Coordinates of C-alpha atoms in Angstrom, one line a residue:
M1233 CA 3.4 -99.7 -2.4
E1234 CA 2.5 -96.4 -0.3
K1235 CA 6.2 -95.5 -0.1
I1236 CA 6.6 -95.7 -4.0
V1237 CA 3.5 -93.7 -4.6
K1238 CA 4.9 -90.9 -2.3
S1239 CA 8.3 -91.2 -4.0
K1240 CA 6.7 -90.7 -7.5
T1241 CA 4.7 -87.7 -6.3
L1242 CA 7.8 -86.0 -5.0
Y1243 CA 9.8 -86.7 -8.1
K1244 CA 7.0 -85.3 -10.1
V1245 CA 6.9 -82.0 -7.8
L1246 CA 10.5 -81.7 -8.2
S1247 CA 10.6 -82.2 -11.8
L1248 CA 7.9 -79.4 -12.2
L1249 CA 10.1 -77.0 -10.1
I1250 CA 13.0 -77.8 -12.1
A1251 CA 11.0 -77.0 -15.5
I1252 CA 9.8 -73.8 -14.1
V1253 CA 13.3 -72.9 -13.0
L1254 CA 14.6 -73.6 -16.7
W1255 CA 11.8 -71.9 -18.2
I1256 CA 12.5 -68.7 -16.3
Y1257 CA 16.2 -69.0 -17.2
V1258 CA 15.4 -69.3 -20.7
S1259 CA 12.9 -66.4 -20.7
Y1260 CA 15.2 -63.9 -19.1
Q1261 CA 18.8 -65.1 -20.4
E1262 CA 18.1 -66.6 -23.8
M1263 CA 15.6 -64.4 -25.2
P1264 CA 17.2 -61.2 -26.6
D1265 CA 14.3 -59.7 -28.4
S1266 CA 12.0 -58.6 -25.7
S1267 CA 10.8 -55.0 -25.9
R1268 CA 9.3 -52.4 -23.9
W1269 CA 8.1 -48.8 -24.4
L1270 CA 9.1 -45.8 -22.0
Y1271 CA 6.7 -42.9 -22.4
D1272 CA 7.1 -39.0 -22.1
V1273 CA 10.8 -39.0 -22.6
P1274 CA 12.1 -35.2 -22.3
I1275 CA 13.6 -33.5 -25.1
T1276 CA 16.7 -31.7 -24.6
I1277 CA 17.4 -28.8 -27.0
V1278 CA 21.0 -28.5 -28.1
G1279 CA 22.6 -26.2 -30.6
A1280 CA 21.0 -23.1 -29.2
D1281 CA 24.0 -21.3 -28.9
T1282 CA 24.6 -21.6 -32.4
L1283 CA 21.2 -20.5 -33.2
D1284 CA 21.8 -17.4 -31.0
Q1285 CA 24.9 -16.4 -33.1
N1286 CA 22.8 -16.5 -36.2
G1287 CA 20.3 -14.1 -34.5
L1288 CA 17.7 -16.6 -33.9
Y1289 CA 15.8 -17.9 -31.0
V1290 CA 13.6 -21.1 -30.3
L1291 CA 10.2 -19.7 -29.4
E1292 CA 8.6 -23.0 -29.0
T1293 CA 8.4 -26.9 -30.1
D1294 CA 4.9 -28.7 -30.7
R1295 CA 6.2 -31.3 -28.5
T1296 CA 8.4 -31.3 -25.4
T1297 CA 8.6 -35.6 -24.8
V1298 CA 9.0 -38.5 -27.2
D1299 CA 7.7 -42.2 -26.6
V1300 CA 10.8 -44.5 -27.2
K1301 CA 10.6 -48.4 -27.8
L1302 CA 13.6 -50.3 -26.2
E1303 CA 14.9 -53.9 -27.0
G1304 CA 17.2 -56.0 -25.0
P1305 CA 17.4 -58.9 -22.4
R1306 CA 14.0 -59.4 -20.6
A1307 CA 16.1 -59.3 -17.1
D1308 CA 17.5 -55.8 -18.2
L1309 CA 14.6 -54.0 -19.5
P1310 CA 12.9 -53.3 -16.3
K1311 CA 16.0 -51.7 -14.9
V1312 CA 16.0 -48.8 -17.6
A1313 CA 14.3 -45.6 -16.5
T1314 CA 13.3 -42.5 -18.2
G1315 CA 16.5 -40.6 -17.1
D1316 CA 18.6 -43.4 -18.9
I1317 CA 17.4 -42.0 -22.3
T1318 CA 18.4 -38.9 -23.9
A1319 CA 16.4 -37.4 -26.7
R1320 CA 18.5 -34.6 -28.3
L1321 CA 17.0 -32.1 -30.6
D1322 CA 19.8 -30.3 -32.5
V1323 CA 18.5 -26.8 -33.7
S1324 CA 21.9 -25.6 -34.7
A1325 CA 21.1 -26.1 -38.6
I1326 CA 18.1 -23.7 -38.4
E1327 CA 18.9 -20.7 -40.8
A1328 CA 15.7 -18.7 -40.9
A1329 CA 12.8 -17.5 -38.7
G1330 CA 9.7 -19.5 -39.2
T1331 CA 8.7 -23.2 -38.6
T1332 CA 11.2 -26.2 -39.2
S1333 CA 10.6 -30.1 -38.8
L1334 CA 13.5 -31.8 -36.9
T1335 CA 14.1 -35.4 -35.7
C1336 CA 15.3 -36.1 -32.3
D1337 CA 18.6 -38.3 -31.8
I1338 CA 17.6 -40.8 -29.2
S1339 CA 20.2 -42.9 -27.2
V1340 CA 20.1 -45.1 -24.1
N1341 CA 22.7 -45.3 -21.5
K1342 CA 22.3 -48.8 -20.5
K1343 CA 24.6 -51.9 -21.8
N1344 CA 22.7 -54.4 -23.9
I1345 CA 19.6 -52.0 -24.5
D1346 CA 19.0 -50.6 -28.0
V1347 CA 16.4 -48.0 -29.2
A1348 CA 14.1 -49.8 -31.4
S1349 CA 11.8 -47.0 -32.7
A1350 CA 10.2 -43.8 -31.3
R1351 CA 6.7 -42.3 -31.6
H1352 CA 6.3 -38.3 -32.0
N1353 CA 10.0 -38.2 -32.9
S1354 CA 9.5 -35.5 -35.6
I1355 CA 9.3 -31.9 -34.0
T1356 CA 8.0 -28.9 -35.3
V1357 CA 10.2 -26.0 -34.1
T1358 CA 9.5 -22.4 -34.3
A1359 CA 12.1 -19.9 -34.6
E1360 CA 12.1 -16.0 -34.3
K1361 CA 14.5 -13.3 -35.0
I1362 CA 16.4 -12.0 -31.8
T1363 CA 15.7 -8.4 -30.8
T1364 CA 16.5 -6.0 -28.2
D1365 CA 14.8 -2.9 -26.5
L1366 CA 15.6 -0.7 -23.2
F1367 CA 13.5 -0.5 -20.1
P1368 CA 13.5 1.4 -17.0
V1369 CA 13.7 -0.7 -13.9
S1370 CA 11.4 -0.7 -10.9
I1371 CA 12.1 -1.7 -7.4
D1372 CA 10.0 -4.5 -5.7
I1373 CA 10.4 -3.9 -1.8
S1374 CA 8.7 -6.2 0.5
G1375 CA 8.6 -6.6 4.4
T1376 CA 8.4 -4.4 7.4
P1377 CA 11.5 -3.3 9.1
A1378 CA 12.0 -3.5 13.1
A1379 CA 10.0 -1.3 15.0
G1380 CA 11.1 2.1 15.3
Y1381 CA 12.7 1.9 12.0
T1382 CA 11.7 3.0 8.1
V1383 CA 13.1 2.2 4.7
F1384 CA 13.9 5.2 3.1
E1385 CA 14.8 6.2 -0.7
P1386 CA 15.3 2.9 -2.1
S1387 CA 17.3 3.3 -5.5
V1388 CA 18.5 0.9 -8.3
Y1389 CA 21.5 1.1 -10.5
P1390 CA 21.6 1.0 -13.5
T1391 CA 18.1 2.4 -13.8
E1392 CA 17.7 1.0 -17.1
V1393 CA 18.5 -2.4 -18.7
T1394 CA 18.3 -4.0 -22.2
V1395 CA 15.9 -6.8 -22.6
R1396 CA 16.8 -9.4 -25.5
G1397 CA 15.0 -12.3 -26.9
A1398 CA 12.7 -13.4 -29.4
E1399 CA 11.0 -10.5 -31.2
S1400 CA 7.2 -11.5 -30.0
L1401 CA 8.5 -11.7 -26.4
V1402 CA 10.3 -8.5 -26.2
N1403 CA 7.4 -6.8 -27.9
S1404 CA 5.2 -8.2 -25.2
V1405 CA 7.3 -6.6 -22.1
A1406 CA 5.4 -3.9 -20.6
S1407 CA 7.7 -3.4 -17.4
V1408 CA 11.1 -4.7 -15.9
S1409 CA 11.2 -5.0 -12.0
T1410 CA 13.8 -6.4 -9.7
K1411 CA 13.3 -9.6 -7.9
S1412 CA 11.7 -8.9 -4.5
V1413 CA 13.9 -7.2 -2.1
S1414 CA 13.0 -8.2 1.7
T1415 CA 13.6 -5.4 4.3
S1416 CA 11.8 -7.7 7.1
H1417 CA 13.1 -6.7 10.4
V1418 CA 16.2 -4.7 9.2
T1419 CA 18.0 -2.1 11.2
R1420 CA 20.7 -1.2 8.8
S1421 CA 21.1 0.4 5.3
N1422 CA 22.1 -2.1 2.9
T1423 CA 23.0 -2.6 -0.9
V1424 CA 22.0 -5.8 -2.6
N1425 CA 22.6 -7.2 -5.9
V1426 CA 19.3 -8.8 -7.4
G1427 CA 18.1 -10.4 -10.7
L1428 CA 15.2 -9.1 -12.9
T1429 CA 12.0 -10.2 -14.4
A1430 CA 10.0 -9.0 -17.3
F1431 CA 6.1 -8.6 -17.0
D1432 CA 3.6 -8.2 -19.6
A1433 CA 0.7 -5.9 -19.8
N1434 CA -1.5 -8.3 -17.5
G1435 CA 1.5 -8.5 -14.9
K1436 CA 2.4 -12.0 -15.8
A1437 CA 6.1 -12.9 -15.7
I1438 CA 7.8 -13.6 -19.2
S1439 CA 10.4 -16.5 -19.4
G1440 CA 12.7 -16.9 -22.3
L1441 CA 14.6 -13.2 -22.1
T1442 CA 17.7 -12.1 -21.0
F1443 CA 18.9 -9.0 -19.5
E1444 CA 22.1 -6.7 -19.8
P1445 CA 23.4 -6.4 -17.1
S1446 CA 21.7 -9.8 -15.7
S1447 CA 21.4 -8.1 -12.3
V1448 CA 21.3 -4.7 -10.7
E1449 CA 22.1 -3.2 -7.3
V1450 CA 19.3 -2.2 -5.1
S1451 CA 20.2 0.5 -2.2
Y1452 CA 18.2 1.4 0.7
I1453 CA 18.7 3.6 3.8
V1454 CA 17.3 2.3 7.0
L1455 CA 16.6 5.3 9.7
R1456 CA 15.3 5.3 13.1
E1457 CA 11.9 7.4 13.2
K1458 CA 10.6 9.8 16.0
S1459 CA 7.5 12.0 16.4
V1460 CA 7.9 15.7 17.2
S1461 CA 6.1 18.9 17.3
L1462 CA 5.5 21.1 14.1
N1463 CA 6.3 24.7 14.8
I1464 CA 4.6 27.5 12.8
P1465 CA 5.2 30.8 13.9
L1466 CA 2.0 33.0 13.3
R1467 CA 2.2 36.7 12.4
N1468 CA -0.6 39.5 12.5
V1469 CA -3.1 37.3 14.6
P1470 CA -6.0 39.4 15.4
A1471 CA -7.0 40.0 19.2
E1472 CA -10.4 38.5 18.4
K1473 CA -9.2 35.4 16.4
R1474 CA -7.9 32.0 17.4
V1475 CA -5.6 30.2 15.1
T1476 CA -4.9 26.6 14.9
Y1477 CA -3.2 24.3 12.4
D1478 CA -3.1 20.6 11.9
P1479 CA -0.9 18.4 11.7
Q1480 CA 0.6 19.5 14.9
T1481 CA 3.3 16.7 15.0
I1482 CA 5.3 15.3 12.2
K1483 CA 7.3 12.0 11.8
I1484 CA 11.0 12.6 11.1
Y1485 CA 14.0 10.1 10.6
G1486 CA 17.4 9.9 11.0
D1487 CA 20.4 8.2 13.0
I1488 CA 19.7 7.9 16.7
E1489 CA 22.4 10.5 17.6
T1490 CA 20.9 13.3 15.3
L1491 CA 17.5 12.6 16.2
A1492 CA 18.3 12.6 20.1
N1493 CA 18.1 16.1 20.6
I1494 CA 15.3 17.2 18.2
T1495 CA 12.0 18.2 19.8
E1496 CA 10.5 20.2 17.2
I1497 CA 10.6 20.9 13.5
S1498 CA 9.7 24.6 12.3
C1499 CA 8.3 26.1 9.1
D1500 CA 8.4 29.7 7.6
A1501 CA 6.2 32.2 9.3
V1502 CA 2.7 32.3 8.2
D1503 CA 0.9 35.7 8.1
V1504 CA -2.4 35.2 9.4
H1505 CA -4.2 38.4 7.5
Q1506 CA -3.7 36.6 4.5
L1507 CA -5.3 33.4 5.5
S1508 CA -9.0 32.1 5.6
D1509 CA -10.6 29.6 7.6
G1510 CA -9.9 25.8 6.5
E1511 CA -7.3 27.0 3.9
T1512 CA -4.2 24.8 3.2
L1513 CA -0.7 25.7 2.8
S1514 CA 2.1 23.9 1.3
L1515 CA 5.0 24.8 3.6
P1516 CA 8.9 24.1 3.4
L1517 CA 10.2 22.5 6.6
S1518 CA 13.4 23.6 8.1
L1519 CA 15.3 20.0 8.5
P1520 CA 18.7 19.6 10.2
G1521 CA 21.4 17.8 8.0
G1522 CA 20.9 14.0 7.7
V1523 CA 17.3 14.3 8.7
Y1524 CA 14.3 13.3 6.6
A1525 CA 10.6 14.1 7.0
E1526 CA 7.6 11.8 6.1
G1527 CA 6.3 13.1 3.0
G1528 CA 9.4 15.1 2.0
E1529 CA 10.7 18.6 2.6
L1530 CA 7.0 20.2 2.2
I1531 CA 4.2 19.6 4.6
D1532 CA 0.4 20.5 3.7
V1533 CA -1.0 22.4 6.7
I1534 CA -4.8 23.1 7.3
F1535 CA -5.2 26.4 9.2
N1536 CA -8.7 26.8 11.3
I1537 CA -9.5 30.4 12.4
T1538 CA -12.1 30.8 14.9
D1539 CA -13.6 34.0 16.6
V1540 CA -12.7 34.8 20.4
A1541 CA -15.2 36.4 22.7
L1542 CA -13.2 39.4 23.9
P1543 CA -14.1 40.5 27.5
I1544 CA -16.4 43.7 27.7
D1545 CA -14.9 46.8 29.7
S1546 CA -17.8 47.5 32.1
G1547 CA -16.1 50.5 33.8
E1548 CA -18.4 53.0 36.0
G1549 CA -19.3 56.2 34.5
E1550 CA -18.9 59.7 36.5
S1551 CA -21.5 61.7 38.4
N1552 CA -22.1 65.3 38.5
E1553 CA -23.8 66.9 41.6

């Protein structure tokens, strides 16, 4: 009798397991009307090239994502990801500046899965006329060259570029700069091709603009540096005066071979009779070819004039007897 009871219990357990398996099978294979929402599917704008040809630009949309309801076999729905869904917003039909309401075309790249509906699918698009303007290009140099070297005379070509984009964006441009050019640890001159960034009056980068040309060339010269004496010939120095000047040394830049034999840099002679104590003169430097001075070809020099105590002649007088 006990064996019979155990046998019936086993049959009941097996029957329950079979029923559960059958229910799972029916649920996942025989019920095609299951549904699932996917949220925040990114909107892809298409047709912008056509809009551009018509002199218009999409400035903004009131939404950048949509919510999509999917239908399909219950077993397949969990396998669908946001990346499998495309929400295309075609703006090519916009004909004038202003706001336009458009509907996204939504598709799913999975077999047996259909798009049932979508929320927030009506998108308000703001288009503006395209305009252009010419701006000078500033150079963004960063970094410190190798010890004993300096970056000299960075330049950019071309010096101006045309900025193109939505009218409100172009009108907000205050400056155009190169992308940062790093000169960290450099020892040689170089020319690099870099992109551009437009900034507003607050120094914030402005996106959505194009440049013509799209990039520019930044060139910089890397030279060795050396400190040498500053020699200023002084004329008509009174015997009772002592004249000094500051600075007495200057930094010069050039290639190693040129700098090797230079120990001083001279200026034009200065007539002390025309000087007053503490006066500053801007003097031209006599720089050899290929040599540059810190601050350029002129140097500001401060002259200090002080009195000198002359020795007193204490010769003995003649005596008459």
